[in-house]
Coordinates of C-alpha atoms in Angstrom, one line a residue:
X1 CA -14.7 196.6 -33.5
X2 CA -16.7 197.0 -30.4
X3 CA -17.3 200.8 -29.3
X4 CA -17.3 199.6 -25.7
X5 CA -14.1 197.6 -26.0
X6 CA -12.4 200.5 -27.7
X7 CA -13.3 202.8 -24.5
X8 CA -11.8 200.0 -22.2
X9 CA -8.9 199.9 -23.8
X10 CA -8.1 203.2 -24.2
X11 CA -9.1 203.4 -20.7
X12 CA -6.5 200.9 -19.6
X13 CA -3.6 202.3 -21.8
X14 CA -4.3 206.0 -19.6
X15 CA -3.8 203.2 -16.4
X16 CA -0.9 202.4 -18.0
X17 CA 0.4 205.7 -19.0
X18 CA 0.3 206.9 -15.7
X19 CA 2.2 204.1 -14.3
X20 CA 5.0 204.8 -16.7
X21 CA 5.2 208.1 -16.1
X22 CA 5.5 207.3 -12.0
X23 CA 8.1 205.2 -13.0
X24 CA 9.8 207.9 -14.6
X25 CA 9.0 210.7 -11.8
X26 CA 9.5 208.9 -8.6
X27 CA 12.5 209.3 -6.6
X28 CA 15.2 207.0 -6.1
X29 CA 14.5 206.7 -2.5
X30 CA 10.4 206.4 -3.1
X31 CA 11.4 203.8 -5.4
X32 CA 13.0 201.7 -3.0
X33 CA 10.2 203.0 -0.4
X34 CA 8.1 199.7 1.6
X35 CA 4.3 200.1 0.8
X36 CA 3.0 199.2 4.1
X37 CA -0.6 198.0 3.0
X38 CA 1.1 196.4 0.4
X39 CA 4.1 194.5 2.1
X40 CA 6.0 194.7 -0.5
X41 CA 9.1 197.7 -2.0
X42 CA 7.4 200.4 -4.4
X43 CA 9.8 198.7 -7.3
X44 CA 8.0 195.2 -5.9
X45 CA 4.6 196.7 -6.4
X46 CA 5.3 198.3 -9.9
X47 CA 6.7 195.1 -11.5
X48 CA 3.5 193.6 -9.8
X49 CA 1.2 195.7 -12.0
X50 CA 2.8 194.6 -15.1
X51 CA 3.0 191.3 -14.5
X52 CA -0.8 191.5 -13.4
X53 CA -1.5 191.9 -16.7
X54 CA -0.9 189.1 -18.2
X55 CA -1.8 186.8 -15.5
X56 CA -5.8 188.3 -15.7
X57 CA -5.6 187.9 -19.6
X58 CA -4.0 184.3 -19.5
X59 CA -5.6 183.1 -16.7
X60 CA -9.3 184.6 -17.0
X61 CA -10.0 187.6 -19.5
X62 CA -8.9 185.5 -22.3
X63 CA -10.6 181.7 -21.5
X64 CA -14.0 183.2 -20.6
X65 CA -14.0 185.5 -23.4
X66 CA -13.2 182.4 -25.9
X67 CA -15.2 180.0 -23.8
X68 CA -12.1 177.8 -22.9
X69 CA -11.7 176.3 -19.3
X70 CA -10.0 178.8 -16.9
X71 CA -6.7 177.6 -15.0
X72 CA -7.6 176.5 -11.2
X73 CA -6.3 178.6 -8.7
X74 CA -7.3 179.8 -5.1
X75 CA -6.9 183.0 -3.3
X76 CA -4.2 181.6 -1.0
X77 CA -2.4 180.6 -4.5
X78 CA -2.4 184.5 -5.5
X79 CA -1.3 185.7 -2.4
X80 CA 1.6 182.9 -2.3
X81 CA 2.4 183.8 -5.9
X82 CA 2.2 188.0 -5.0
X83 CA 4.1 186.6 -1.7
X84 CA 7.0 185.6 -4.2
X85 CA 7.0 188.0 -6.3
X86 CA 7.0 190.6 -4.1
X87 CA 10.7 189.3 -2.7
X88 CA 11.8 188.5 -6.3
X89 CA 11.7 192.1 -7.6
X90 CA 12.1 193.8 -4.1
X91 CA 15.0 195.7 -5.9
X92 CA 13.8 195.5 -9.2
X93 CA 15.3 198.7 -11.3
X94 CA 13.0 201.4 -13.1
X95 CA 14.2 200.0 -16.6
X96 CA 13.1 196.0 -15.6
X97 CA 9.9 197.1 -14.4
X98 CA 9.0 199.5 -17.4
X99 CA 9.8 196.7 -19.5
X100 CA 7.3 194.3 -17.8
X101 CA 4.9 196.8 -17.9
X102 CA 5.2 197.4 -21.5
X103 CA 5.9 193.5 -22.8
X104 CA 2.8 193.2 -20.2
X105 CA 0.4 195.5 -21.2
X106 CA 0.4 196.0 -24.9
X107 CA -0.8 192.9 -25.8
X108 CA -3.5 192.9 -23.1
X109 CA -4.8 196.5 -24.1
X110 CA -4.5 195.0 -28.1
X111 CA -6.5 192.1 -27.0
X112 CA -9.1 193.8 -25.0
X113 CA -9.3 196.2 -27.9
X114 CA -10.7 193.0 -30.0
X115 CA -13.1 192.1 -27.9
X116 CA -16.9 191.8 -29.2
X117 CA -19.8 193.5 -27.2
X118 CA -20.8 189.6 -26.7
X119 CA -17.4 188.6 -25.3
X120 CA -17.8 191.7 -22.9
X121 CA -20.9 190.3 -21.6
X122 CA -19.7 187.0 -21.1
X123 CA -20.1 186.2 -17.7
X124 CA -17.8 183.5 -15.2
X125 CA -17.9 182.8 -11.2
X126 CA -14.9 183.2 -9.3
X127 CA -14.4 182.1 -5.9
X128 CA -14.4 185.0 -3.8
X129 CA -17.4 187.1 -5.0
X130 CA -21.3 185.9 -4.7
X131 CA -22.4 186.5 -8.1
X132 CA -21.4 186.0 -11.8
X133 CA -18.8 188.5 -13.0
X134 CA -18.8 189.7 -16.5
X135 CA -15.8 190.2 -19.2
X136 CA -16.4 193.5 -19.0
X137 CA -16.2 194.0 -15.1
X138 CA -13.3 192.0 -14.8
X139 CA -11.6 194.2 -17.3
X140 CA -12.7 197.6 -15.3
X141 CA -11.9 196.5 -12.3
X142 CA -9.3 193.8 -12.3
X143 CA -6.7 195.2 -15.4
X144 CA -7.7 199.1 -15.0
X145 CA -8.9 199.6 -11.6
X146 CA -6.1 196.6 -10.0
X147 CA -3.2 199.4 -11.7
X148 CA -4.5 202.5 -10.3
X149 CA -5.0 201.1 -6.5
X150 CA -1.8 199.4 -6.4
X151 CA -0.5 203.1 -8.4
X152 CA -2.5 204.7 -5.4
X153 CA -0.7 202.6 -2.6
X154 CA 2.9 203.4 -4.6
X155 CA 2.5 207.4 -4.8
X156 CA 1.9 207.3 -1.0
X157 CA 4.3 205.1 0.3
X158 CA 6.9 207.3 -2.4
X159 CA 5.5 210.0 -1.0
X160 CA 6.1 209.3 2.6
X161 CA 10.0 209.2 2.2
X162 CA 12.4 212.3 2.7

């Protein structure tokens, strides 16, 4: 097992830990709060993070890493799909979006946990940034950094109600 891998993942199960415990700490009114950068409910932006998950690992993490081909999709196909998603679980209860956090994330942190030092290092263009992007970047910033902005955004917009 990879040292560094291990330290990502354990890093993105502390990402994860502390947006279960919001879940669990938030009030009922800051859970049905609008996150105005966001555009979207609190519960909206939660389920989000869960579900982002799995589309990074599906989509990129995982077909880089294993040197498949990596699904086509553009930034205005993200922002329709976040766009739909955001409406869909508008009023999204704490229990649905604790489960899609937790169906989402264990097998991403299990899988990043696998990863080889050579995997990490793997690198892949995508659209919207000028240089290569490694594994191991996407994983910092894209599944442990995307949680803890969007977590960032939720606590505030929470935080502004009452």
């Amino acid at each position: 097992m990879s040292e560094r891998a291990n330290a990502l993942a354990d890093a993105l199960q502390l990402a994860t830990d502390d947006v279960d415990r919001f879940i669990g700490e938030v009030s009922d009114e800051g859970w049905q709060a609008t996150c105005p950068g966001e555009q979207c409910t609190v519960a909206a932006l939660i389920c989000h993070i869960g579900n982002a998950y799995t589309g990074m690992l599906d989509s990129i993490i995982k077909p880089v890493a294993e040197g498949a081909p990596r699904p086509e999709f553009s930034p205005e196909d993200l922002h329709r799909w976040n766009a739909q998603a955001a409406q869909m679980y508008a009023g999204a209860s704490r229990e649905q979006a604790r489960e899609i956090l937790r169906t989402a994330s264990a097998p991403t942190i299990s899988y990043v946990r696998g990863l080889s030092d050579e995997q990490l290092a793997t690198s892949f263009d995508l659209p919207q940034r000028p240089e290569p992007v490694t594994v191991e970047a996407m994983v910092i910033h894209g599944l442990t950094g995307h949680p803890r902005e969007h977590l960032a955004s939720a606590r505030a917009a929470a935080g502004s109600v009452g």
